[in-house]
Amino acid sequence: MIVSAKITGDYTPVPNALLNSTFLDPIAKIIYMFLLSKGKRWIVINSYLAKALGISINTLKRYIQQLIDSGWISRKPRRNPNNGQLLGGYDYFLHNSPQKNPEELVVDNFENDPESYEKSVNFYNAVQPDRQNLTPNIKQNKNNIEKITNINQTQITVDNYSELEINAAKQYTASQPNVKNTDAYTRSVLKNNWHLPILNELLNSERKQRYKIFDTKKGDEAYRGLVKQIKKSALINELIAQQILTPARVIVGNPRKCLAPNYLGFLYWLYLNYPDICKFNTDEPEYLYIQFFTVLNPNKVPPNE
C-alpha cells in the first residue's frame, strides 16, 4: 500500500498511460521522462543525451524511434521559419497521450478561444535564438515545465515569453490581414517563431551599443561597470552569447580554446545562472557552449556533434 505520494520541489508530471504502457521498453520511458523534464525549446544533442542517460547513441536512436512509432513523440524536418528551407536535423514534439496521426502546427485564429485543444510540449535541435532562455533564471520556478491542466492538455500562454518578444509578436499580428482573434493569433506567432525578424530589429540598437563592452579588462573601472550591467540587463546574456559564438571564434571539439576574454564572459553567465555547474561539473559548460552555438547559428553544424 502506498501511504504517501506527495512530491514537492523540483518535479515534472508524467502521463500515467506512458508509465503503465506494456509496449514501451523501460529505456524508452526514461528517455521520454528525461526529455519532458527539459521543457519547451530545449536543444536535442544526441551525444549529450546518450552520455547523460549512460547509453550508446545507437541505443538512444532505437528507443526514440520506438517512442515515435508508439505515438508519444513525433518529429518533422527542421526548416528555416522565414523561408521554409531545410536546415538539417529535426524538430521534436512530446505528446501527453499517444497520437496516431500527429498534426502539423496550425494557426490559432478562432472567433472565440476553444475551451480546450491538444497542445504538445515541443523542443528543437536548433531553430532560432530563444531570448527568454538567455536571461538569468536563478529564481525560475522549475516545477511543471508547462502547466498541465489535465492529461491531454498543456496550457501555453504568453507568460512563457519576454515582454520584448510579446511586443514583436503583436507587431507581426497587426501587420496581418483578416485576423479574427488577435490574442489567439499572437500566441501562434510566438509558438511558431514568426515574430523573430521583428524581434531582431527591436534588439538591434541595444545590441550594437553593447557589443564592445567585453573589450575591457578585469579590474578596469569599465569592467566593474560591466558586472553591474550584467546583473541589471535582461539582454546581456544574448550579448555574451553573440560575442563568444561567432564561427571565427569557435574551435571545434574544444570550446575552452576560444578567445579567453569571451569564454570568461560565458563562464560569468554560467556563474549567474548555473553556479552549481561551475563548481561541480566540468562537462556541462562545454554542452551549454554548444547549445549557444546551435541556437545562434542554426545553419551550421554544432561543434563536436
PDB file of C-alpha atoms in Angstrom:
ATOM      1  CA  MET A   1       0.000   0.000   0.000  1.00  0.00           C
ATOM      2  CA  ILE A   2       1.279   3.467  -0.900  1.00  0.00           C
ATOM      3  CA  VAL A   3       0.964   5.609   2.206  1.00  0.00           C
ATOM      4  CA  SER A   4       2.138   8.914   0.727  1.00  0.00           C
ATOM      5  CA  ALA A   5       2.651  10.081  -2.861  1.00  0.00           C
ATOM      6  CA  LYS A   6       3.001  13.823  -2.332  1.00  0.00           C
ATOM      7  CA  ILE A   7       6.018  15.323  -4.073  1.00  0.00           C
ATOM      8  CA  THR A   8       7.289  18.842  -3.502  1.00  0.00           C
ATOM      9  CA  GLY A   9      10.169  20.727  -5.035  1.00  0.00           C
ATOM     10  CA  ASP A  10      11.642  20.250  -8.485  1.00  0.00           C
ATOM     11  CA  TYR A  11       9.466  17.758 -10.370  1.00  0.00           C
ATOM     12  CA  THR A  12       7.886  17.004 -13.751  1.00  0.00           C
ATOM     13  CA  PRO A  13       4.421  15.419 -14.202  1.00  0.00           C
ATOM     14  CA  VAL A  14       4.491  12.283 -16.364  1.00  0.00           C
ATOM     15  CA  PRO A  15       1.447  10.675 -18.058  1.00  0.00           C
ATOM     16  CA  ASN A  16       0.344   7.513 -16.239  1.00  0.00           C
ATOM     17  CA  ALA A  17      -0.505   5.959 -19.605  1.00  0.00           C
ATOM     18  CA  LEU A  18       3.167   6.097 -20.527  1.00  0.00           C
ATOM     19  CA  LEU A  19       4.341   4.668 -17.209  1.00  0.00           C
ATOM     20  CA  ASN A  20       1.831   1.802 -17.445  1.00  0.00           C
ATOM     21  CA  SER A  21       2.473   1.042 -21.122  1.00  0.00           C
ATOM     22  CA  THR A  22       3.345  -2.600 -21.791  1.00  0.00           C
ATOM     23  CA  PHE A  23       4.539  -1.765 -25.305  1.00  0.00           C
ATOM     24  CA  LEU A  24       7.313   0.655 -24.374  1.00  0.00           C
ATOM     25  CA  ASP A  25      10.696  -0.549 -23.189  1.00  0.00           C
ATOM     26  CA  PRO A  26      11.797   0.917 -19.811  1.00  0.00           C
ATOM     27  CA  ILE A  27      14.659   2.723 -21.557  1.00  0.00           C
ATOM     28  CA  ALA A  28      12.178   4.424 -23.903  1.00  0.00           C
ATOM     29  CA  LYS A  29      10.159   5.580 -20.890  1.00  0.00           C
ATOM     30  CA  ILE A  30      13.276   7.010 -19.252  1.00  0.00           C
ATOM     31  CA  ILE A  31      14.186   8.883 -22.451  1.00  0.00           C
ATOM     32  CA  TYR A  32      10.683  10.369 -22.651  1.00  0.00           C
ATOM     33  CA  MET A  33      10.739  11.443 -18.994  1.00  0.00           C
ATOM     34  CA  PHE A  34      14.215  12.950 -19.350  1.00  0.00           C
ATOM     35  CA  LEU A  35      13.164  14.968 -22.407  1.00  0.00           C
ATOM     36  CA  LEU A  36       9.900  16.024 -20.767  1.00  0.00           C
ATOM     37  CA  SER A  37      11.815  17.356 -17.767  1.00  0.00           C
ATOM     38  CA  LYS A  38      13.788  19.671 -20.058  1.00  0.00           C
ATOM     39  CA  GLY A  39      10.722  21.503 -21.299  1.00  0.00           C
ATOM     40  CA  LYS A  40       9.940  23.511 -24.403  1.00  0.00           C
ATOM     41  CA  ARG A  41      12.776  24.597 -26.738  1.00  0.00           C
ATOM     42  CA  TRP A  42      15.460  22.501 -25.081  1.00  0.00           C
ATOM     43  CA  ILE A  43      18.045  21.702 -27.745  1.00  0.00           C
ATOM     44  CA  VAL A  44      18.429  17.990 -28.513  1.00  0.00           C
ATOM     45  CA  ILE A  45      22.036  16.856 -28.960  1.00  0.00           C
ATOM     46  CA  ASN A  46      22.277  13.073 -29.258  1.00  0.00           C
ATOM     47  CA  SER A  47      25.797  12.794 -27.875  1.00  0.00           C
ATOM     48  CA  TYR A  48      24.888  14.736 -24.735  1.00  0.00           C
ATOM     49  CA  LEU A  49      21.617  12.862 -24.273  1.00  0.00           C
ATOM     50  CA  ALA A  50      23.285   9.450 -24.623  1.00  0.00           C
ATOM     51  CA  LYS A  51      26.018  10.412 -22.159  1.00  0.00           C
ATOM     52  CA  ALA A  52      23.526  11.781 -19.636  1.00  0.00           C
ATOM     53  CA  LEU A  53      21.499   8.536 -19.739  1.00  0.00           C
ATOM     54  CA  GLY A  54      24.504   6.201 -19.852  1.00  0.00           C
ATOM     55  CA  ILE A  55      23.551   4.553 -23.149  1.00  0.00           C
ATOM     56  CA  SER A  56      25.038   4.423 -26.649  1.00  0.00           C
ATOM     57  CA  ILE A  57      23.848   6.730 -29.421  1.00  0.00           C
ATOM     58  CA  ASN A  58      22.540   3.717 -31.375  1.00  0.00           C
ATOM     59  CA  THR A  59      20.506   2.629 -28.342  1.00  0.00           C
ATOM     60  CA  LEU A  60      19.216   6.172 -27.946  1.00  0.00           C
ATOM     61  CA  LYS A  61      18.115   6.327 -31.587  1.00  0.00           C
ATOM     62  CA  ARG A  62      16.441   2.908 -31.381  1.00  0.00           C
ATOM     63  CA  TYR A  63      14.265   3.845 -28.412  1.00  0.00           C
ATOM     64  CA  ILE A  64      13.461   7.326 -29.702  1.00  0.00           C
ATOM     65  CA  GLN A  65      12.151   5.542 -32.794  1.00  0.00           C
ATOM     66  CA  GLN A  66      10.074   3.300 -30.514  1.00  0.00           C
ATOM     67  CA  LEU A  67       8.547   6.409 -28.924  1.00  0.00           C
ATOM     68  CA  ILE A  68       7.809   7.782 -32.401  1.00  0.00           C
ATOM     69  CA  ASP A  69       6.256   4.502 -33.572  1.00  0.00           C
ATOM     70  CA  SER A  70       4.044   4.380 -30.481  1.00  0.00           C
ATOM     71  CA  GLY A  71       2.874   7.972 -30.939  1.00  0.00           C
ATOM     72  CA  TRP A  72       4.412   9.502 -27.807  1.00  0.00           C
ATOM     73  CA  ILE A  73       6.882  11.561 -29.836  1.00  0.00           C
ATOM     74  CA  SER A  74       6.605  12.982 -33.331  1.00  0.00           C
ATOM     75  CA  ARG A  75       9.141  14.923 -35.332  1.00  0.00           C
ATOM     76  CA  LYS A  76       9.453  16.811 -38.589  1.00  0.00           C
ATOM     77  CA  PRO A  77      12.450  18.100 -40.566  1.00  0.00           C
ATOM     78  CA  ARG A  78      13.805  21.369 -39.210  1.00  0.00           C
ATOM     79  CA  ARG A  79      13.206  24.333 -41.513  1.00  0.00           C
ATOM     80  CA  ASN A  80      14.095  27.994 -41.601  1.00  0.00           C
ATOM     81  CA  PRO A  81      10.921  29.679 -40.257  1.00  0.00           C
ATOM     82  CA  ASN A  82      11.376  32.593 -42.649  1.00  0.00           C
ATOM     83  CA  ASN A  83      11.706  30.792 -45.995  1.00  0.00           C
ATOM     84  CA  GLY A  84      10.946  27.111 -45.284  1.00  0.00           C
ATOM     85  CA  GLN A  85      14.436  25.954 -46.292  1.00  0.00           C
ATOM     86  CA  LEU A  86      15.543  22.622 -44.814  1.00  0.00           C
ATOM     87  CA  LEU A  87      18.278  23.134 -42.217  1.00  0.00           C
ATOM     88  CA  GLY A  88      19.042  19.515 -41.303  1.00  0.00           C
ATOM     89  CA  GLY A  89      18.004  17.741 -38.116  1.00  0.00           C
ATOM     90  CA  TYR A  90      14.512  17.602 -36.643  1.00  0.00           C
ATOM     91  CA  ASP A  91      12.033  19.482 -34.500  1.00  0.00           C
ATOM     92  CA  TYR A  92      10.596  17.141 -31.867  1.00  0.00           C
ATOM     93  CA  PHE A  93       7.152  17.146 -30.231  1.00  0.00           C
ATOM     94  CA  LEU A  94       6.300  15.314 -26.994  1.00  0.00           C
ATOM     95  CA  HIS A  95       2.641  14.342 -26.664  1.00  0.00           C
ATOM     96  CA  ASN A  96       0.619  13.892 -23.485  1.00  0.00           C
ATOM     97  CA  SER A  97      -1.055  10.829 -24.981  1.00  0.00           C
ATOM     98  CA  PRO A  98      -0.233   8.579 -27.986  1.00  0.00           C
ATOM     99  CA  GLN A  99      -1.007  10.264 -31.297  1.00  0.00           C
ATOM    100  CA  LYS A 100      -1.765   8.078 -34.315  1.00  0.00           C
ATOM    101  CA  ASN A 101      -1.576  10.953 -36.787  1.00  0.00           C
ATOM    102  CA  PRO A 102       0.245  13.896 -35.197  1.00  0.00           C
ATOM    103  CA  GLU A 103      -0.960  17.166 -36.697  1.00  0.00           C
ATOM    104  CA  GLU A 104       1.307  19.862 -38.050  1.00  0.00           C
ATOM    105  CA  LEU A 105       1.366  23.208 -36.287  1.00  0.00           C
ATOM    106  CA  VAL A 106      -1.689  25.250 -37.234  1.00  0.00           C
ATOM    107  CA  VAL A 107      -2.618  28.880 -36.747  1.00  0.00           C
ATOM    108  CA  ASP A 108      -4.950  29.640 -33.844  1.00  0.00           C
ATOM    109  CA  ASN A 109      -7.337  32.146 -35.390  1.00  0.00           C
ATOM    110  CA  PHE A 110     -10.684  31.289 -33.817  1.00  0.00           C
ATOM    111  CA  GLU A 111     -13.553  33.751 -33.443  1.00  0.00           C
ATOM    112  CA  ASN A 112     -13.557  32.723 -29.778  1.00  0.00           C
ATOM    113  CA  ASP A 113     -10.960  30.704 -27.913  1.00  0.00           C
ATOM    114  CA  PRO A 114     -11.840  26.989 -27.847  1.00  0.00           C
ATOM    115  CA  GLU A 115     -12.419  25.558 -24.388  1.00  0.00           C
ATOM    116  CA  SER A 116      -9.658  23.020 -24.886  1.00  0.00           C
ATOM    117  CA  TYR A 117      -7.403  21.753 -27.618  1.00  0.00           C
ATOM    118  CA  GLU A 118      -4.430  19.426 -27.735  1.00  0.00           C
ATOM    119  CA  LYS A 119      -1.072  21.036 -27.045  1.00  0.00           C
ATOM    120  CA  SER A 120       2.228  19.213 -27.174  1.00  0.00           C
ATOM    121  CA  VAL A 121       5.429  20.186 -25.431  1.00  0.00           C
ATOM    122  CA  ASN A 122       7.849  20.890 -28.253  1.00  0.00           C
ATOM    123  CA  PHE A 123      11.605  21.277 -28.268  1.00  0.00           C
ATOM    124  CA  TYR A 124      14.098  21.888 -31.008  1.00  0.00           C
ATOM    125  CA  ASN A 125      17.550  20.859 -32.085  1.00  0.00           C
ATOM    126  CA  ALA A 126      18.239  24.468 -33.065  1.00  0.00           C
ATOM    127  CA  VAL A 127      15.861  26.792 -34.863  1.00  0.00           C
ATOM    128  CA  GLN A 128      16.289  30.392 -33.718  1.00  0.00           C
ATOM    129  CA  PRO A 129      17.525  32.158 -30.564  1.00  0.00           C
ATOM    130  CA  ASP A 130      15.267  31.644 -27.546  1.00  0.00           C
ATOM    131  CA  ARG A 131      15.735  35.054 -25.955  1.00  0.00           C
ATOM    132  CA  GLN A 132      13.767  34.106 -22.842  1.00  0.00           C
ATOM    133  CA  ASN A 133      16.174  31.283 -22.025  1.00  0.00           C
ATOM    134  CA  LEU A 134      19.179  33.585 -22.374  1.00  0.00           C
ATOM    135  CA  THR A 135      18.123  35.661 -19.358  1.00  0.00           C
ATOM    136  CA  PRO A 136      19.060  34.996 -15.709  1.00  0.00           C
ATOM    137  CA  ASN A 137      16.920  32.230 -14.269  1.00  0.00           C
ATOM    138  CA  ILE A 138      18.253  31.724 -10.733  1.00  0.00           C
ATOM    139  CA  LYS A 139      14.774  32.329  -9.284  1.00  0.00           C
ATOM    140  CA  GLN A 140      12.937  30.489 -12.045  1.00  0.00           C
ATOM    141  CA  ASN A 141      10.309  28.045 -10.822  1.00  0.00           C
ATOM    142  CA  LYS A 142      11.415  24.665 -12.146  1.00  0.00           C
ATOM    143  CA  ASN A 143       8.202  22.872 -11.212  1.00  0.00           C
ATOM    144  CA  ASN A 144       5.861  21.980 -14.065  1.00  0.00           C
ATOM    145  CA  ILE A 145       7.827  22.969 -17.139  1.00  0.00           C
ATOM    146  CA  GLU A 146       4.443  23.608 -18.748  1.00  0.00           C
ATOM    147  CA  LYS A 147       1.254  23.940 -16.707  1.00  0.00           C
ATOM    148  CA  ILE A 148      -0.649  20.709 -17.344  1.00  0.00           C
ATOM    149  CA  THR A 149      -4.340  21.136 -16.595  1.00  0.00           C
ATOM    150  CA  ASN A 150      -5.201  17.546 -17.438  1.00  0.00           C
ATOM    151  CA  ILE A 151      -3.601  14.514 -19.039  1.00  0.00           C
ATOM    152  CA  ASN A 152      -4.346  15.663 -22.597  1.00  0.00           C
ATOM    153  CA  GLN A 153      -3.905  19.427 -22.345  1.00  0.00           C
ATOM    154  CA  THR A 154      -0.839  21.610 -21.832  1.00  0.00           C
ATOM    155  CA  GLN A 155      -1.634  25.294 -21.471  1.00  0.00           C
ATOM    156  CA  ILE A 156       0.863  27.546 -23.241  1.00  0.00           C
ATOM    157  CA  THR A 157       0.440  31.261 -22.512  1.00  0.00           C
ATOM    158  CA  VAL A 158       2.270  34.464 -23.307  1.00  0.00           C
ATOM    159  CA  ASP A 159       3.697  34.271 -19.768  1.00  0.00           C
ATOM    160  CA  ASN A 160       6.342  31.957 -21.242  1.00  0.00           C
ATOM    161  CA  TYR A 161       7.824  34.843 -23.247  1.00  0.00           C
ATOM    162  CA  SER A 162       9.618  38.088 -22.527  1.00  0.00           C
ATOM    163  CA  GLU A 163       7.904  41.450 -22.859  1.00  0.00           C
ATOM    164  CA  LEU A 164      10.040  42.255 -25.891  1.00  0.00           C
ATOM    165  CA  GLU A 165       9.018  39.008 -27.626  1.00  0.00           C
ATOM    166  CA  ILE A 166       5.350  39.709 -26.949  1.00  0.00           C
ATOM    167  CA  ASN A 167       5.741  43.218 -28.357  1.00  0.00           C
ATOM    168  CA  ALA A 168       7.349  41.804 -31.521  1.00  0.00           C
ATOM    169  CA  ALA A 169       4.581  39.198 -31.869  1.00  0.00           C
ATOM    170  CA  LYS A 170       1.885  41.854 -31.516  1.00  0.00           C
ATOM    171  CA  GLN A 171       3.550  43.932 -34.227  1.00  0.00           C
ATOM    172  CA  TYR A 172       3.574  40.879 -36.508  1.00  0.00           C
ATOM    173  CA  THR A 173      -0.108  40.196 -35.770  1.00  0.00           C
ATOM    174  CA  ALA A 174      -1.017  43.818 -36.510  1.00  0.00           C
ATOM    175  CA  SER A 175       0.651  43.522 -39.924  1.00  0.00           C
ATOM    176  CA  GLN A 176      -1.502  40.543 -40.975  1.00  0.00           C
ATOM    177  CA  PRO A 177      -4.874  40.992 -42.720  1.00  0.00           C
ATOM    178  CA  ASN A 178      -8.137  39.341 -41.666  1.00  0.00           C
ATOM    179  CA  VAL A 179      -7.089  38.313 -38.154  1.00  0.00           C
ATOM    180  CA  LYS A 180     -10.282  37.467 -36.268  1.00  0.00           C
ATOM    181  CA  ASN A 181      -8.831  36.883 -32.812  1.00  0.00           C
ATOM    182  CA  THR A 182      -5.647  38.840 -32.175  1.00  0.00           C
ATOM    183  CA  ASP A 183      -4.823  37.135 -28.859  1.00  0.00           C
ATOM    184  CA  ALA A 184      -5.048  33.613 -30.298  1.00  0.00           C
ATOM    185  CA  TYR A 185      -3.134  34.634 -33.410  1.00  0.00           C
ATOM    186  CA  THR A 186      -0.397  36.264 -31.313  1.00  0.00           C
ATOM    187  CA  ARG A 187       0.029  33.008 -29.381  1.00  0.00           C
ATOM    188  CA  SER A 188       0.502  31.202 -32.692  1.00  0.00           C
ATOM    189  CA  VAL A 189       3.058  33.796 -33.781  1.00  0.00           C
ATOM    190  CA  LEU A 190       5.062  33.161 -30.611  1.00  0.00           C
ATOM    191  CA  LYS A 191       4.676  29.385 -30.861  1.00  0.00           C
ATOM    192  CA  ASN A 192       5.850  29.270 -34.490  1.00  0.00           C
ATOM    193  CA  ASN A 193       8.598  31.917 -34.117  1.00  0.00           C
ATOM    194  CA  TRP A 194       7.160  34.142 -36.851  1.00  0.00           C
ATOM    195  CA  HIS A 195       7.997  37.214 -34.760  1.00  0.00           C
ATOM    196  CA  LEU A 196      11.770  36.655 -34.777  1.00  0.00           C
ATOM    197  CA  PRO A 197      12.655  39.032 -37.669  1.00  0.00           C
ATOM    198  CA  ILE A 198      10.833  41.859 -35.879  1.00  0.00           C
ATOM    199  CA  LEU A 199      12.402  40.845 -32.573  1.00  0.00           C
ATOM    200  CA  ASN A 200      15.856  41.066 -34.136  1.00  0.00           C
ATOM    201  CA  GLU A 201      15.098  44.605 -35.282  1.00  0.00           C
ATOM    202  CA  LEU A 202      13.988  45.592 -31.788  1.00  0.00           C
ATOM    203  CA  LEU A 203      17.139  44.118 -30.301  1.00  0.00           C
ATOM    204  CA  ASN A 204      19.493  45.588 -32.863  1.00  0.00           C
ATOM    205  CA  SER A 205      20.026  49.087 -31.494  1.00  0.00           C
ATOM    206  CA  GLU A 206      20.753  47.969 -27.934  1.00  0.00           C
ATOM    207  CA  ARG A 207      22.874  45.044 -29.159  1.00  0.00           C
ATOM    208  CA  LYS A 208      25.080  47.392 -31.190  1.00  0.00           C
ATOM    209  CA  GLN A 209      25.556  49.705 -28.225  1.00  0.00           C
ATOM    210  CA  ARG A 210      26.788  46.832 -26.054  1.00  0.00           C
ATOM    211  CA  TYR A 211      28.978  44.888 -28.473  1.00  0.00           C
ATOM    212  CA  LYS A 212      32.298  46.339 -27.343  1.00  0.00           C
ATOM    213  CA  ILE A 213      31.967  46.110 -23.566  1.00  0.00           C
ATOM    214  CA  PHE A 214      33.950  42.866 -23.378  1.00  0.00           C
ATOM    215  CA  ASP A 215      36.995  44.658 -24.779  1.00  0.00           C
ATOM    216  CA  THR A 216      37.617  45.985 -21.281  1.00  0.00           C
ATOM    217  CA  LYS A 217      39.923  44.175 -18.881  1.00  0.00           C
ATOM    218  CA  LYS A 218      39.137  42.763 -15.473  1.00  0.00           C
ATOM    219  CA  GLY A 219      39.946  45.334 -12.812  1.00  0.00           C
ATOM    220  CA  ASP A 220      39.234  48.335 -15.010  1.00  0.00           C
ATOM    221  CA  GLU A 221      36.519  50.747 -13.996  1.00  0.00           C
ATOM    222  CA  ALA A 222      34.663  49.789 -17.173  1.00  0.00           C
ATOM    223  CA  TYR A 223      34.813  46.113 -16.168  1.00  0.00           C
ATOM    224  CA  ARG A 224      33.327  46.844 -12.752  1.00  0.00           C
ATOM    225  CA  GLY A 225      30.599  48.757 -14.521  1.00  0.00           C
ATOM    226  CA  LEU A 226      30.064  45.742 -16.760  1.00  0.00           C
ATOM    227  CA  VAL A 227      29.494  43.494 -13.749  1.00  0.00           C
ATOM    228  CA  LYS A 228      26.764  45.826 -12.527  1.00  0.00           C
ATOM    229  CA  GLN A 229      25.323  45.954 -16.031  1.00  0.00           C
ATOM    230  CA  ILE A 230      25.190  42.164 -16.263  1.00  0.00           C
ATOM    231  CA  LYS A 231      23.160  41.985 -13.074  1.00  0.00           C
ATOM    232  CA  LYS A 232      20.640  44.527 -14.330  1.00  0.00           C
ATOM    233  CA  SER A 233      20.252  43.811 -18.036  1.00  0.00           C
ATOM    234  CA  ALA A 234      17.948  41.164 -19.465  1.00  0.00           C
ATOM    235  CA  LEU A 235      19.757  41.350 -22.811  1.00  0.00           C
ATOM    236  CA  ILE A 236      23.306  40.975 -21.533  1.00  0.00           C
ATOM    237  CA  ASN A 237      23.211  37.187 -21.826  1.00  0.00           C
ATOM    238  CA  GLU A 238      22.403  37.438 -25.509  1.00  0.00           C
ATOM    239  CA  LEU A 239      25.361  39.765 -25.860  1.00  0.00           C
ATOM    240  CA  ILE A 240      27.659  37.255 -24.174  1.00  0.00           C
ATOM    241  CA  ALA A 241      26.411  34.520 -26.488  1.00  0.00           C
ATOM    242  CA  GLN A 242      26.868  36.692 -29.572  1.00  0.00           C
ATOM    243  CA  GLN A 243      30.376  37.668 -28.514  1.00  0.00           C
ATOM    244  CA  ILE A 244      31.705  34.165 -27.907  1.00  0.00           C
ATOM    245  CA  LEU A 245      29.867  32.165 -30.537  1.00  0.00           C
ATOM    246  CA  THR A 246      30.767  33.736 -33.855  1.00  0.00           C
ATOM    247  CA  PRO A 247      32.081  30.976 -36.181  1.00  0.00           C
ATOM    248  CA  ALA A 248      35.565  32.531 -36.308  1.00  0.00           C
ATOM    249  CA  ARG A 249      35.966  32.141 -32.566  1.00  0.00           C
ATOM    250  CA  VAL A 250      34.711  28.576 -32.205  1.00  0.00           C
ATOM    251  CA  ILE A 251      37.308  25.800 -32.234  1.00  0.00           C
ATOM    252  CA  VAL A 252      35.525  22.536 -32.975  1.00  0.00           C
ATOM    253  CA  GLY A 253      35.862  19.975 -30.199  1.00  0.00           C
ATOM    254  CA  ASN A 254      37.413  22.309 -27.647  1.00  0.00           C
ATOM    255  CA  PRO A 255      35.273  25.343 -26.789  1.00  0.00           C
ATOM    256  CA  ARG A 256      37.642  26.397 -23.999  1.00  0.00           C
ATOM    257  CA  LYS A 257      40.333  27.261 -26.568  1.00  0.00           C
ATOM    258  CA  CYS A 258      38.332  30.195 -27.887  1.00  0.00           C
ATOM    259  CA  LEU A 259      39.448  33.724 -27.038  1.00  0.00           C
ATOM    260  CA  ALA A 260      39.933  33.871 -23.271  1.00  0.00           C
ATOM    261  CA  PRO A 261      38.020  37.118 -22.546  1.00  0.00           C
ATOM    262  CA  ASN A 262      34.966  35.811 -24.397  1.00  0.00           C
ATOM    263  CA  TYR A 263      34.987  32.467 -22.619  1.00  0.00           C
ATOM    264  CA  LEU A 264      35.362  34.368 -19.338  1.00  0.00           C
ATOM    265  CA  GLY A 265      32.151  36.161 -20.217  1.00  0.00           C
ATOM    266  CA  PHE A 266      30.463  32.844 -20.915  1.00  0.00           C
ATOM    267  CA  LEU A 267      31.622  31.413 -17.584  1.00  0.00           C
ATOM    268  CA  TYR A 268      30.325  34.524 -15.862  1.00  0.00           C
ATOM    269  CA  TRP A 269      26.930  33.834 -17.418  1.00  0.00           C
ATOM    270  CA  LEU A 270      27.166  30.285 -16.072  1.00  0.00           C
ATOM    271  CA  TYR A 271      28.078  31.653 -12.658  1.00  0.00           C
ATOM    272  CA  LEU A 272      24.953  33.817 -12.641  1.00  0.00           C
ATOM    273  CA  ASN A 273      22.605  31.117 -13.897  1.00  0.00           C
ATOM    274  CA  TYR A 274      24.176  27.758 -13.008  1.00  0.00           C
ATOM    275  CA  PRO A 275      26.578  28.242 -10.058  1.00  0.00           C
ATOM    276  CA  ASP A 276      26.483  24.548  -9.134  1.00  0.00           C
ATOM    277  CA  ILE A 277      27.628  23.557 -12.627  1.00  0.00           C
ATOM    278  CA  CYS A 278      30.688  25.790 -12.390  1.00  0.00           C
ATOM    279  CA  LYS A 279      31.663  24.179  -9.085  1.00  0.00           C
ATOM    280  CA  PHE A 280      30.963  20.508  -9.596  1.00  0.00           C
ATOM    281  CA  ASN A 281      30.558  19.582 -13.261  1.00  0.00           C
ATOM    282  CA  THR A 282      33.384  20.104 -15.737  1.00  0.00           C
ATOM    283  CA  ASP A 283      31.469  18.657 -18.709  1.00  0.00           C
ATOM    284  CA  GLU A 284      28.369  20.843 -18.567  1.00  0.00           C
ATOM    285  CA  PRO A 285      29.968  24.160 -19.634  1.00  0.00           C
ATOM    286  CA  GLU A 286      31.030  22.622 -22.952  1.00  0.00           C
ATOM    287  CA  TYR A 287      27.497  21.381 -23.541  1.00  0.00           C
ATOM    288  CA  LEU A 288      25.956  24.762 -22.756  1.00  0.00           C
ATOM    289  CA  TYR A 289      28.539  26.367 -25.011  1.00  0.00           C
ATOM    290  CA  ILE A 290      27.441  24.062 -27.837  1.00  0.00           C
ATOM    291  CA  GLN A 291      23.817  24.930 -27.030  1.00  0.00           C
ATOM    292  CA  PHE A 292      24.576  28.603 -27.529  1.00  0.00           C
ATOM    293  CA  PHE A 293      26.354  27.894 -30.801  1.00  0.00           C
ATOM    294  CA  THR A 294      23.445  25.810 -32.083  1.00  0.00           C
ATOM    295  CA  VAL A 295      20.806  28.385 -31.173  1.00  0.00           C
ATOM    296  CA  LEU A 296      22.687  31.343 -32.610  1.00  0.00           C
ATOM    297  CA  ASN A 297      23.991  29.540 -35.702  1.00  0.00           C
ATOM    298  CA  PRO A 298      21.026  27.432 -36.892  1.00  0.00           C
ATOM    299  CA  ASN A 299      22.553  26.879 -40.340  1.00  0.00           C
ATOM    300  CA  LYS A 300      25.819  25.411 -39.043  1.00  0.00           C
ATOM    301  CA  VAL A 301      26.754  22.052 -37.527  1.00  0.00           C
ATOM    302  CA  PRO A 302      27.408  22.325 -33.754  1.00  0.00           C
ATOM    303  CA  PRO A 303      30.979  21.745 -32.575  1.00  0.00           C
ATOM    304  CA  ASN A 304      31.810  18.168 -31.558  1.00  0.00           C
ATOM    305  CA  GLU A 305      28.470  16.777 -32.795  1.00  0.00           C
TER     306      GLU A 305
END
